[in-house]
mmCIF file of C-alpha atoms (C1' of nucleotides) in Angstrom:
data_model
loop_
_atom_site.group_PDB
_atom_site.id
_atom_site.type_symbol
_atom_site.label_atom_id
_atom_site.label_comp_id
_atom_site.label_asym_id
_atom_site.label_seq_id
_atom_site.Cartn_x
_atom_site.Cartn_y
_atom_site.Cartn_z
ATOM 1 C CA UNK A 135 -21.851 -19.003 93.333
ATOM 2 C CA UNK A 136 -20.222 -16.910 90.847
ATOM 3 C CA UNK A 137 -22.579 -13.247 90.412
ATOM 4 C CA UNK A 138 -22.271 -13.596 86.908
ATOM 5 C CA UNK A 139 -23.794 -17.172 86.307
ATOM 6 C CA UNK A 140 -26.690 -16.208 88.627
ATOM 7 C CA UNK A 141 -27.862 -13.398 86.706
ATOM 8 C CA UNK A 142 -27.200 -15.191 83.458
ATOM 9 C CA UNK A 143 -30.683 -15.224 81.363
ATOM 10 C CA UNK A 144 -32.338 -18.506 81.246
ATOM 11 C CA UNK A 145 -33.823 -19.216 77.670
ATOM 12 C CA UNK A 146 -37.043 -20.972 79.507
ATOM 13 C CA UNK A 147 -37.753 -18.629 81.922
ATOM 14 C CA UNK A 148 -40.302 -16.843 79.644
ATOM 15 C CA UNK A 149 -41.804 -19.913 79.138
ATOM 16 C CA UNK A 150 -42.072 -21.003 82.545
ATOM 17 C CA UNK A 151 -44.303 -17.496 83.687
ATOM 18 C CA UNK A 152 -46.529 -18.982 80.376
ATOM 19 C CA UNK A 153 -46.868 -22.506 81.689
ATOM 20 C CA UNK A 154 -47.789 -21.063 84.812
ATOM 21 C CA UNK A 155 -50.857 -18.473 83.542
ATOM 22 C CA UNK A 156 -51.421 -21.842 81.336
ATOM 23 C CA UNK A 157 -52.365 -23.363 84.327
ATOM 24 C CA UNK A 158 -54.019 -20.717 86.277
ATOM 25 C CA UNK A 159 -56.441 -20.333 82.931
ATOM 26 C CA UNK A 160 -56.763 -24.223 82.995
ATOM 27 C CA UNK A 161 -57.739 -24.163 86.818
ATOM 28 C CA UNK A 162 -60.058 -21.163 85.825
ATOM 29 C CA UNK A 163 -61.884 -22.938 83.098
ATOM 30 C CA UNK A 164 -62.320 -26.465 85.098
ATOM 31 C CA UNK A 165 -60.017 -27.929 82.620
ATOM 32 C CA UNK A 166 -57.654 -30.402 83.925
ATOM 33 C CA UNK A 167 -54.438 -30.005 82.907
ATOM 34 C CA UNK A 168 -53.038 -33.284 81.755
ATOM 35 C CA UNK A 169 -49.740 -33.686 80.694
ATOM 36 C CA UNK A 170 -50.682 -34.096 76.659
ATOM 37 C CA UNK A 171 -52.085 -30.418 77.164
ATOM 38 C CA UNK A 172 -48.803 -29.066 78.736
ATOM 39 C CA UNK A 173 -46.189 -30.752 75.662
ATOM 40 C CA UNK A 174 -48.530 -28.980 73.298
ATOM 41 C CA UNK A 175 -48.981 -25.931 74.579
ATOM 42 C CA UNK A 176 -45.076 -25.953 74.987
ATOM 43 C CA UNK A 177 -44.828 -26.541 71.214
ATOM 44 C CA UNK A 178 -47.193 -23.806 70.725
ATOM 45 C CA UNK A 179 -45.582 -20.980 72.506
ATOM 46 C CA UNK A 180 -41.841 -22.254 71.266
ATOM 47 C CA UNK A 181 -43.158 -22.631 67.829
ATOM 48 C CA UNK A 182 -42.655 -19.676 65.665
ATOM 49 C CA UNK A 183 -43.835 -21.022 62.444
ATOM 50 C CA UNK A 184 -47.439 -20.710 62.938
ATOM 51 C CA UNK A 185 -47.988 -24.285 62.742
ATOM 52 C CA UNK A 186 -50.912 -26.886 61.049
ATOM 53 C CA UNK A 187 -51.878 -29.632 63.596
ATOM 54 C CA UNK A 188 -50.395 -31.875 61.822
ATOM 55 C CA UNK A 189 -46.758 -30.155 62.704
ATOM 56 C CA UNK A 190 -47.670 -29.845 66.176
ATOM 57 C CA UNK A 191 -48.033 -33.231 66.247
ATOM 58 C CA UNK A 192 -45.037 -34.461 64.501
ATOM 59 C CA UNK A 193 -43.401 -32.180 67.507
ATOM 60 C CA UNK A 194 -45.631 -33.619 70.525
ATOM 61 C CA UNK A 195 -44.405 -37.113 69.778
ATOM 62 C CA UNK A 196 -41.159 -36.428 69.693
ATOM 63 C CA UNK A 197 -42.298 -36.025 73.442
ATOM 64 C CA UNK A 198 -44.859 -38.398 74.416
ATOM 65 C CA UNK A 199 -44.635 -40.785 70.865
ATOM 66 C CA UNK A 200 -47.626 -42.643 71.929
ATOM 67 C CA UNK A 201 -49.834 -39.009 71.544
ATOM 68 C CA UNK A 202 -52.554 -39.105 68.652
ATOM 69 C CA UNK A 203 -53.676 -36.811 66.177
ATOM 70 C CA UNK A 204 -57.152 -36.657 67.626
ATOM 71 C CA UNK A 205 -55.992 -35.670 70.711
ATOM 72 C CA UNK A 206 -53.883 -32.968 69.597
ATOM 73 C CA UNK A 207 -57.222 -31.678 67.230
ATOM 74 C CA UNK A 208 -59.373 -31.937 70.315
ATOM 75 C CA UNK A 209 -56.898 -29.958 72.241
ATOM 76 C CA UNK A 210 -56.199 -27.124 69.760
ATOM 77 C CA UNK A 211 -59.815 -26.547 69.938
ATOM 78 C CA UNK A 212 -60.440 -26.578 73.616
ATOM 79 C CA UNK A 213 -57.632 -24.109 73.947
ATOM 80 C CA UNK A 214 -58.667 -22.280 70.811
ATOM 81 C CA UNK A 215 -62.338 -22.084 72.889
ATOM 82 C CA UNK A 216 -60.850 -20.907 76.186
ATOM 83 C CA UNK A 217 -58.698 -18.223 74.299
ATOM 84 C CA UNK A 218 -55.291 -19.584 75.156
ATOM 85 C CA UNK A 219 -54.000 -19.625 71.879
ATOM 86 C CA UNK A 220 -55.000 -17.738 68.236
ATOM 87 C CA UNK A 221 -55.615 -19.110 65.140
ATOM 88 C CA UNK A 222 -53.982 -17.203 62.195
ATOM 89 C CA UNK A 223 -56.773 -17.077 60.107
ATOM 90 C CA UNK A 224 -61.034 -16.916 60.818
ATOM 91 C CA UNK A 225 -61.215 -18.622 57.179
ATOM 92 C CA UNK A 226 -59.714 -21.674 57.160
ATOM 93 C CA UNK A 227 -61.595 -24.945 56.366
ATOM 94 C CA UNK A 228 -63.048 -24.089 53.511
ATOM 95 C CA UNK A 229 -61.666 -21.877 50.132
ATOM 96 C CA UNK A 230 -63.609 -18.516 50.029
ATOM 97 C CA UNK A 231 -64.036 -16.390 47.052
ATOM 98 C CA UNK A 232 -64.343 -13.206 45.861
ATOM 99 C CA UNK A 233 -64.276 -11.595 41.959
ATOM 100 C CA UNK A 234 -64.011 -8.137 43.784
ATOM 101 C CA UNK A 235 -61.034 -6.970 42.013
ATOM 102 C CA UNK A 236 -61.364 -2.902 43.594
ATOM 103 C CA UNK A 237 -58.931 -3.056 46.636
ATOM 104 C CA UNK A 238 -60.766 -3.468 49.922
ATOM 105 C CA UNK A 239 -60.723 -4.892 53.284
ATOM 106 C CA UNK A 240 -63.070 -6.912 55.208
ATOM 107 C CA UNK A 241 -64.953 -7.133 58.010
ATOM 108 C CA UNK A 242 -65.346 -10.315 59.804
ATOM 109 C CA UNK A 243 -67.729 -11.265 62.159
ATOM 110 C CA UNK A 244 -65.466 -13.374 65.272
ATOM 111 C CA UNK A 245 -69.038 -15.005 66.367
ATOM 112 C CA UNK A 246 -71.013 -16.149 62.623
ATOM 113 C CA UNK A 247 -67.825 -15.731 60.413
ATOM 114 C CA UNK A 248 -69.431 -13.479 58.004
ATOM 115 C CA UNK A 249 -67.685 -10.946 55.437
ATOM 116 C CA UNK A 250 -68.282 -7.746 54.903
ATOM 117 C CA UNK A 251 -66.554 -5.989 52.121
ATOM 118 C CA UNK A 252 -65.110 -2.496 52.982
ATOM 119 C CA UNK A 253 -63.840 -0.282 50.871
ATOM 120 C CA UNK A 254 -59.749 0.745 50.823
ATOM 121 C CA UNK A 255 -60.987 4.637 50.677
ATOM 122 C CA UNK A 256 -62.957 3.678 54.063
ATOM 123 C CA UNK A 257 -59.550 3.020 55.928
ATOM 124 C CA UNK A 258 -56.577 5.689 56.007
ATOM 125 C CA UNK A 259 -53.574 4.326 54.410
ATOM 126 C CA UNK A 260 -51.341 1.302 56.181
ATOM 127 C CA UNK A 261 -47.951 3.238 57.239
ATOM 128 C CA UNK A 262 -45.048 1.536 58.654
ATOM 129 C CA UNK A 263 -43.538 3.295 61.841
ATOM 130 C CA UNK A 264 -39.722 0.833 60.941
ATOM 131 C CA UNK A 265 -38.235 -1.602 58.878
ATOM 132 C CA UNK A 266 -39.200 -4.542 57.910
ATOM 133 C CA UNK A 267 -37.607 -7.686 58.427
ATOM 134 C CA UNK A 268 -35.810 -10.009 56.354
ATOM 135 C CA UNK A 269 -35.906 -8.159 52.977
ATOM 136 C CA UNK A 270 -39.275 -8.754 53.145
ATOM 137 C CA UNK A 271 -40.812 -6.850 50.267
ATOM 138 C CA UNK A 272 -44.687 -5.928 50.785
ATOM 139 C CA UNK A 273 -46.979 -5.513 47.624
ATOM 140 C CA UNK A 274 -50.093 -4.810 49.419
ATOM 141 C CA UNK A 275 -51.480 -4.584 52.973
ATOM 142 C CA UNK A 276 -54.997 -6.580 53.779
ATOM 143 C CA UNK A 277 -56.419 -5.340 56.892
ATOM 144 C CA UNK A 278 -59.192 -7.385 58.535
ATOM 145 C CA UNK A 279 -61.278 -5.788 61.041
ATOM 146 C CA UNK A 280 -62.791 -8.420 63.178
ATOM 147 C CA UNK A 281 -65.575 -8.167 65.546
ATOM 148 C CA UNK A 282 -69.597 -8.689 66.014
ATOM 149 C CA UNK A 283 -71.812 -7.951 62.924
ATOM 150 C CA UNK A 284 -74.873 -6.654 63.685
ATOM 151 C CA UNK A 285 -76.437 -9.508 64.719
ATOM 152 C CA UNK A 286 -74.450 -11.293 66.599
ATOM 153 C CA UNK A 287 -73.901 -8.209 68.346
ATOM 154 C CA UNK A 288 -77.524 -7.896 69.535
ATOM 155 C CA UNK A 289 -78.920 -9.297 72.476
ATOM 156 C CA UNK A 290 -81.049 -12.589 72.062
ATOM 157 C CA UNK A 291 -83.854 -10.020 73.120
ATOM 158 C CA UNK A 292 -83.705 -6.633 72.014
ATOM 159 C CA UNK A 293 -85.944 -4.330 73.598
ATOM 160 C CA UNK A 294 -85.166 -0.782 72.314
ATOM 161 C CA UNK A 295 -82.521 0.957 70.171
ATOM 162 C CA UNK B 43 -87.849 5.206 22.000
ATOM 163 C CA UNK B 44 -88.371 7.344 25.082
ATOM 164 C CA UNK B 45 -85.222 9.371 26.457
ATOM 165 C CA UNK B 46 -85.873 8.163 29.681
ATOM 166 C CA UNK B 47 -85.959 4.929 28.951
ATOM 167 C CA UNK B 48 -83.108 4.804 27.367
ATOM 168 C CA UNK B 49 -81.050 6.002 30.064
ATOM 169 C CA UNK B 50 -81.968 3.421 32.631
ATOM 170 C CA UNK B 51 -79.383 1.055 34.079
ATOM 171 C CA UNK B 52 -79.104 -1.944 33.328
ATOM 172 C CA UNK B 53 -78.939 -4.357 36.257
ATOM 173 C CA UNK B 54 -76.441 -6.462 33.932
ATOM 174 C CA UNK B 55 -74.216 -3.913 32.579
ATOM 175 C CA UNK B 56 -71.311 -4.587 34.912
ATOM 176 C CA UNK B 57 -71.778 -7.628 34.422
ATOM 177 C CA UNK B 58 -71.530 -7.324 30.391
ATOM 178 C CA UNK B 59 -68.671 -5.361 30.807
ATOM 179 C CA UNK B 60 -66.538 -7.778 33.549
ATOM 180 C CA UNK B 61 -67.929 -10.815 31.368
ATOM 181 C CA UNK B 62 -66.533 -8.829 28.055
ATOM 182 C CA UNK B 63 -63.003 -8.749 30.492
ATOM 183 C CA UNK B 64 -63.158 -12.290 31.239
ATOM 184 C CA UNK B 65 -63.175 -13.419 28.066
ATOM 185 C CA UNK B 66 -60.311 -11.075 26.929
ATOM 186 C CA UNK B 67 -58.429 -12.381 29.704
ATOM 187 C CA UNK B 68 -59.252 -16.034 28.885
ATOM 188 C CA UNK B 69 -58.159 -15.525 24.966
ATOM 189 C CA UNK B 70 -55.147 -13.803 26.433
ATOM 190 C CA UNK B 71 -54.087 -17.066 28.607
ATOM 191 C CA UNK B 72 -55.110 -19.219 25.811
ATOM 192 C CA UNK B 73 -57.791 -20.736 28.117
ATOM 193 C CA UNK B 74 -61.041 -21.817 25.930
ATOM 194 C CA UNK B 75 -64.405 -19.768 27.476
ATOM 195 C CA UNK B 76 -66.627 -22.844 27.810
ATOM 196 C CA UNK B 77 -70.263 -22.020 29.101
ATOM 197 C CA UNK B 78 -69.480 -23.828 32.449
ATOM 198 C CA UNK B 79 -66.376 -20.722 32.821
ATOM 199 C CA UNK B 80 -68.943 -18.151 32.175
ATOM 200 C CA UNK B 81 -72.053 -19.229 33.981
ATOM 201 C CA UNK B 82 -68.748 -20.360 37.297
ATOM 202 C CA UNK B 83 -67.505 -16.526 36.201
ATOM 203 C CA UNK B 84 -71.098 -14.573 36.892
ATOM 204 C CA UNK B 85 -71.707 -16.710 39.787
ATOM 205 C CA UNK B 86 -68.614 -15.141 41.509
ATOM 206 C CA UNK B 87 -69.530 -11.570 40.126
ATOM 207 C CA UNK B 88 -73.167 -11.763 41.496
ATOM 208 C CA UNK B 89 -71.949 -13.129 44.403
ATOM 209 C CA UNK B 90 -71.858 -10.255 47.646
ATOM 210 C CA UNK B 91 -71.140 -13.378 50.401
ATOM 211 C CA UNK B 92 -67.777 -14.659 50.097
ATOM 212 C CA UNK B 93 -68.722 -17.904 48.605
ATOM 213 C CA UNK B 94 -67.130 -21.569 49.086
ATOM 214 C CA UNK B 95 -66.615 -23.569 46.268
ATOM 215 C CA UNK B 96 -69.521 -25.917 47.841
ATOM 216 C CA UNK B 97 -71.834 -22.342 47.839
ATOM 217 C CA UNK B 98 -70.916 -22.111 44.271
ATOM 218 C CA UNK B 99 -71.648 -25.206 42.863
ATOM 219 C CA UNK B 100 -75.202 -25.214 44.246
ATOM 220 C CA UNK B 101 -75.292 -21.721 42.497
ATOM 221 C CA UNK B 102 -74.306 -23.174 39.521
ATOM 222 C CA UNK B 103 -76.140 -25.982 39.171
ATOM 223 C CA UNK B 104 -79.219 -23.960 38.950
ATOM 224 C CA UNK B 105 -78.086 -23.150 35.442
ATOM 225 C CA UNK B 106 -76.061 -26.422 34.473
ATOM 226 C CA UNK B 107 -77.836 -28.913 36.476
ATOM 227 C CA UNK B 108 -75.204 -31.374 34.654
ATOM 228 C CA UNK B 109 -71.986 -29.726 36.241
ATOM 229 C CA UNK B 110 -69.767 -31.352 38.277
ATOM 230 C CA UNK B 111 -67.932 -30.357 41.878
ATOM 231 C CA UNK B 112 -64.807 -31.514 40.258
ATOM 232 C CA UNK B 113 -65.078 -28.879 37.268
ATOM 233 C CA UNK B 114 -66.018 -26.388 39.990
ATOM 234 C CA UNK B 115 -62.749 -26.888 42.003
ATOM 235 C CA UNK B 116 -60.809 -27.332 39.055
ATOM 236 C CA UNK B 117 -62.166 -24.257 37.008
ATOM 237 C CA UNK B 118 -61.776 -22.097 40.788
ATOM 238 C CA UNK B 119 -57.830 -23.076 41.041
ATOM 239 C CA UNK B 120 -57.167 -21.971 37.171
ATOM 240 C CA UNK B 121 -58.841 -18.715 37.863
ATOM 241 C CA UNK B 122 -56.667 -18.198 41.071
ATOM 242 C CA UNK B 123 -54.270 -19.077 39.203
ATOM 243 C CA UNK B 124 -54.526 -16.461 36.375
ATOM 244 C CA UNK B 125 -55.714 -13.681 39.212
ATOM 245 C CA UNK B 126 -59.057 -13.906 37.933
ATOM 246 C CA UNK B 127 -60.251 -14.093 40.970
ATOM 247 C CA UNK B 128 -58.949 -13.681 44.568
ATOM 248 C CA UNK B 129 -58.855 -15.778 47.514
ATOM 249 C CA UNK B 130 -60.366 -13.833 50.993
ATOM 250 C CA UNK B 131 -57.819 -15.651 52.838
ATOM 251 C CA UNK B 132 -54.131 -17.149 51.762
ATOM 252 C CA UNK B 133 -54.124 -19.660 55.048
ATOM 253 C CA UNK B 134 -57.500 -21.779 54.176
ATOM 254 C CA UNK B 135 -56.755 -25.768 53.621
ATOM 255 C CA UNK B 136 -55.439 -25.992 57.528
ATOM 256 C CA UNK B 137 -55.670 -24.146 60.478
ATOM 257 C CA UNK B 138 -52.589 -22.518 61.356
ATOM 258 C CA UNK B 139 -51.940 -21.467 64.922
ATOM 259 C CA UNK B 140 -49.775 -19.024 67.338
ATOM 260 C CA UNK B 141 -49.871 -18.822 70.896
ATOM 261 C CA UNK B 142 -48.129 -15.031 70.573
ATOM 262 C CA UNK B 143 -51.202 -13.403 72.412
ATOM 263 C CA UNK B 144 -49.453 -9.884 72.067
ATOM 264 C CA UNK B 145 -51.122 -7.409 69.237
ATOM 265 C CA UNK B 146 -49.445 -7.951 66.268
ATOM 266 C CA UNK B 147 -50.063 -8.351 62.246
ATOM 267 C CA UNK B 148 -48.480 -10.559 59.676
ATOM 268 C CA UNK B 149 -46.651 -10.840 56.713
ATOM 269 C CA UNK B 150 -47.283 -13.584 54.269
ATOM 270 C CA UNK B 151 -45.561 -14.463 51.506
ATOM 271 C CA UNK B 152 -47.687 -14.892 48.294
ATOM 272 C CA UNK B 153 -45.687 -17.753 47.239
ATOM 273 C CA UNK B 154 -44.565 -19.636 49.918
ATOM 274 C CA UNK B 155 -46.890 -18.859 52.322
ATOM 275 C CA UNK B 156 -44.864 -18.404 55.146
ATOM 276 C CA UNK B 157 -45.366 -15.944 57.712
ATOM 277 C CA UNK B 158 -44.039 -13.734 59.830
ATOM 278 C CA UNK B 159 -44.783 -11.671 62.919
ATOM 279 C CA UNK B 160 -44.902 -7.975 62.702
ATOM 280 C CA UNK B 161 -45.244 -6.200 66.082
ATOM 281 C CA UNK B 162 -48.012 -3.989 66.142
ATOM 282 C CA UNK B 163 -45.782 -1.174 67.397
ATOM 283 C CA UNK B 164 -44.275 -1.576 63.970
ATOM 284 C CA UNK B 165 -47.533 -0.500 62.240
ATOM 285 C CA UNK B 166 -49.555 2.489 63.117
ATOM 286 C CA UNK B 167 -52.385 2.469 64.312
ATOM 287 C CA UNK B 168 -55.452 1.907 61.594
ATOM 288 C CA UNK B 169 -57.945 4.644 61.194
ATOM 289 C CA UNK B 170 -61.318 4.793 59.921
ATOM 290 C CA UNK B 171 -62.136 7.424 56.741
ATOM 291 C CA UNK B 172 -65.904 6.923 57.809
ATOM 292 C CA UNK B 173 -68.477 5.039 59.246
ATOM 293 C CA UNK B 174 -68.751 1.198 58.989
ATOM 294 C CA UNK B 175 -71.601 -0.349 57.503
ATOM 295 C CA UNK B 176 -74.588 -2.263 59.479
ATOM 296 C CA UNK B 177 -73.963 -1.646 62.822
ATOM 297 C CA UNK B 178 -70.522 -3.981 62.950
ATOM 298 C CA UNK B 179 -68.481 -3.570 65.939
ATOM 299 C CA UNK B 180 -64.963 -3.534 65.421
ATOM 300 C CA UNK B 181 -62.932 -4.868 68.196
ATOM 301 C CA UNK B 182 -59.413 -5.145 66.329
ATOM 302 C CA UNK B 183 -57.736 -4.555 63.417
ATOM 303 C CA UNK B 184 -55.838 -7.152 61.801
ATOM 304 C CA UNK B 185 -53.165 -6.327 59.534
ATOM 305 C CA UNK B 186 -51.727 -9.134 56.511
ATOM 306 C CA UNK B 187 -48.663 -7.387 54.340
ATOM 307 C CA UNK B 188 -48.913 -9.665 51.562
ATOM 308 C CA UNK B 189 -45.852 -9.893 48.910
ATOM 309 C CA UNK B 190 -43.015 -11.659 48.935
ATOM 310 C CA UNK B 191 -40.294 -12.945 51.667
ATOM 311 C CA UNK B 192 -36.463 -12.849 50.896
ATOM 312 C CA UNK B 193 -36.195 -16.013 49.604
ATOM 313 C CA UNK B 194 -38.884 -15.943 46.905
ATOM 314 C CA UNK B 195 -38.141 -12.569 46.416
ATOM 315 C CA UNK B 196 -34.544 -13.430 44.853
ATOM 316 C CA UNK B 197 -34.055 -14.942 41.492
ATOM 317 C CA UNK B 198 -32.747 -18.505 40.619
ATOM 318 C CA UNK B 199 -29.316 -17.491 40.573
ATOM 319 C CA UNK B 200 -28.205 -14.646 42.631
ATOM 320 C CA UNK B 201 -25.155 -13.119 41.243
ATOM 321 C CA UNK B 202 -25.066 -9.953 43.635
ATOM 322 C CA UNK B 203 -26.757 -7.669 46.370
ATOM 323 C "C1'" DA C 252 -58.650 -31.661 13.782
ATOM 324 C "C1'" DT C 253 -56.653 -31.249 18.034
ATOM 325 C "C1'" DA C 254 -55.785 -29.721 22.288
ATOM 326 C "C1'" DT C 255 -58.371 -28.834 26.225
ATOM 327 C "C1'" DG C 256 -62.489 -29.252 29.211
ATOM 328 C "C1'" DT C 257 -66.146 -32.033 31.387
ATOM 329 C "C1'" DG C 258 -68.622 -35.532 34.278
ATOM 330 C "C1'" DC C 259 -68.006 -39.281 37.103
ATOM 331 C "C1'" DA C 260 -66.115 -41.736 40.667
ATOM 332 C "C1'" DA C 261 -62.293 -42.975 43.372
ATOM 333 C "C1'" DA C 262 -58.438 -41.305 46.019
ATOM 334 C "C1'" DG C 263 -56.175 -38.008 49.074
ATOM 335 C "C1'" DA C 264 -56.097 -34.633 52.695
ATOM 336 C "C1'" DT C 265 -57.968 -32.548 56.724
ATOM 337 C "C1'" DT C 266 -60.907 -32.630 60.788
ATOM 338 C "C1'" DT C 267 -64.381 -34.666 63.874
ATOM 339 C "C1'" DT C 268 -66.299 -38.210 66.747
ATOM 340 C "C1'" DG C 269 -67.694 -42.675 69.359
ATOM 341 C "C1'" DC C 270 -65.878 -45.881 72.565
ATOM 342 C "C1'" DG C 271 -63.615 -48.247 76.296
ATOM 343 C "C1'" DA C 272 -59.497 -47.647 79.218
ATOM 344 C "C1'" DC C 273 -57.103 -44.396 81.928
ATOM 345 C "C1'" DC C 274 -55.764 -40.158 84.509
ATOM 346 C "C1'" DC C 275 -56.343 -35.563 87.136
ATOM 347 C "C1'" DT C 276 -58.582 -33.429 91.168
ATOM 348 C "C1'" DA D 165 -64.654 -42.062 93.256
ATOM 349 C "C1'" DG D 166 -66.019 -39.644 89.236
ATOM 350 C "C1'" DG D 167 -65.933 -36.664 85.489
ATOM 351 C "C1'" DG D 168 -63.145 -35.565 81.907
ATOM 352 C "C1'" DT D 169 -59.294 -37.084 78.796
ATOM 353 C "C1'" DC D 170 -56.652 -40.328 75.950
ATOM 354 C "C1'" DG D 171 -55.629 -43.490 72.114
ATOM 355 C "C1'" DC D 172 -57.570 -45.757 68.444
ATOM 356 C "C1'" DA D 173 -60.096 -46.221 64.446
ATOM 357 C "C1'" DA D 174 -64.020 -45.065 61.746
ATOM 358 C "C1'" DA D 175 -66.657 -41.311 59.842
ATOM 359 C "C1'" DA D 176 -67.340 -36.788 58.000
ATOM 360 C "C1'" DT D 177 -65.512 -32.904 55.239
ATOM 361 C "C1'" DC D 178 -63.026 -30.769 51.844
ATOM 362 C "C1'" DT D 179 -60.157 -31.093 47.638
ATOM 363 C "C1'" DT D 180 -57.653 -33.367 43.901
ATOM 364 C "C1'" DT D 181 -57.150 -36.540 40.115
ATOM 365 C "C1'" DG D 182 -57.485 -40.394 36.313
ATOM 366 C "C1'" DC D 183 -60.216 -41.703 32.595
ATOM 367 C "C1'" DA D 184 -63.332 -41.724 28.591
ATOM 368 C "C1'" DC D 185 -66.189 -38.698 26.131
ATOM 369 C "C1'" DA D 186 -67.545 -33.983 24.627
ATOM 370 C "C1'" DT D 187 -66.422 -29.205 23.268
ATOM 371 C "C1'" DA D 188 -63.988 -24.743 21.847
ATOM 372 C "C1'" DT D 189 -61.124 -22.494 18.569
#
DNA sequence: ATATGTGCAAAGATTTTGCGACCCT
DNA sequence: AGGGTCGCAAAATCTTTGCACATAT
């Protein structure tokens, strides 16, 4: 056909490489991958709201309407478990305070969840290398540096150092 | 009495003085400074872990066995709400999720709470001033510009620019 | 004195889980 | 065929709220 409709760029086709390492990781991990999985891990990657559950769901059954909320929740977390998708926030679930009002960042333990409180002399200042979008005007910048605290980074036995 | 002992610190003397704040700030947003605000108040100050509202009640309760959860919760949100206190996270209440799996930070908007992607490219790359704490092993650095999108950002009635 | 806060308990919102039927490999 | 998944509904968490009484200024 015509050179020009060949070439043209196909608004799925980044979606379709995703579906595929989706699988490959599914194969990888023993999981099956059902059709439920594959609608919501559409929604996920074409979603670019960050969404709740609950909005996935409302978006799932506009694809398979007979889909329920605990399946989506069960899902989320099986993919949250293999690594196959993020979750915005290590602190959701349950309010978390501070009356720290010197500006700092935190340290956040991936594995127990834990906070550490660091400083904002310990880190050089945030600088922007461009624009940002949208008008968006910033008032502060948070920085959270995740990763093992000290003990979940040890080894169950620790023989020296 | 002796010099020296005059000199020594008082374990409570931040506390005096952020207590002596409180209540300022309280008069200030015509909010009465019951005992429950104070005792909630120190609890927060003293506290070096982050605490949920749950963690503070049981806190609490060692001093006012008679409080209630409710008055916890509802005492928490009006200091949020005068920036008191801070929240360690603006996402808690429901997990939010992204299957973008490239680096990248966020903004979010204090009032709204939407959010937005920011490519890490666009940020440069965090440094360390000095040595963390404990033995934590940072394996990223997350990045949250927090302020205020476009359309909170504009007034009511936009009459230009 | 009066407006506001408090304790209690019920309601609402969010997330997890047990169970029998059903589907991927 | 068989282990894991699905839909459903109940349970478990987390948070908010209405009401009658108590408290702060």
């Amino acid at each position: 056909m015509h050179p020009l409709r060949r070439v043209r760029i196909q608004p799925d086709m980044d979606f379709e490489k995703r579906l595929e390492w989706f699988r490959n990781e599914c194969a990888a991990a023993g999981l099956p991958c059902t059709h439920q999985r594959e609608v919501l891990y559409r929604a996920l990657v074409e979603a670019k709201d960050h969404p709740s559950p609950e909005m996935l769901y409302e978006r799932v059954k506009r694809k398979i309407p007979s889909i329920s909320l605990g399946t989506v929740y069960r899902n989320i977390k099986i993919f949250l478990d293999h690594g196959l998708i993020g979750e915005v926030s290590l602190h959701h679930g349950s309010l978390r305070l501070e009356a720290n009002n010197e500006p700092h960042h935190h340290l956040v333990c991936r594995h127990c969840r834990k906070m550490f409180d660091l400083p904002a002399a310990g880190v050089h200042a945030i600088r922007l290398r461009r624009a940002l979008p949208e008008g968006f005007q910033v008032e502060r910048f948070v920085v959270e540096a995740h990763g093992l605290c000290q003990e979940c980074a040890a080894p169950k036995k620790r023989r020296s150092n």
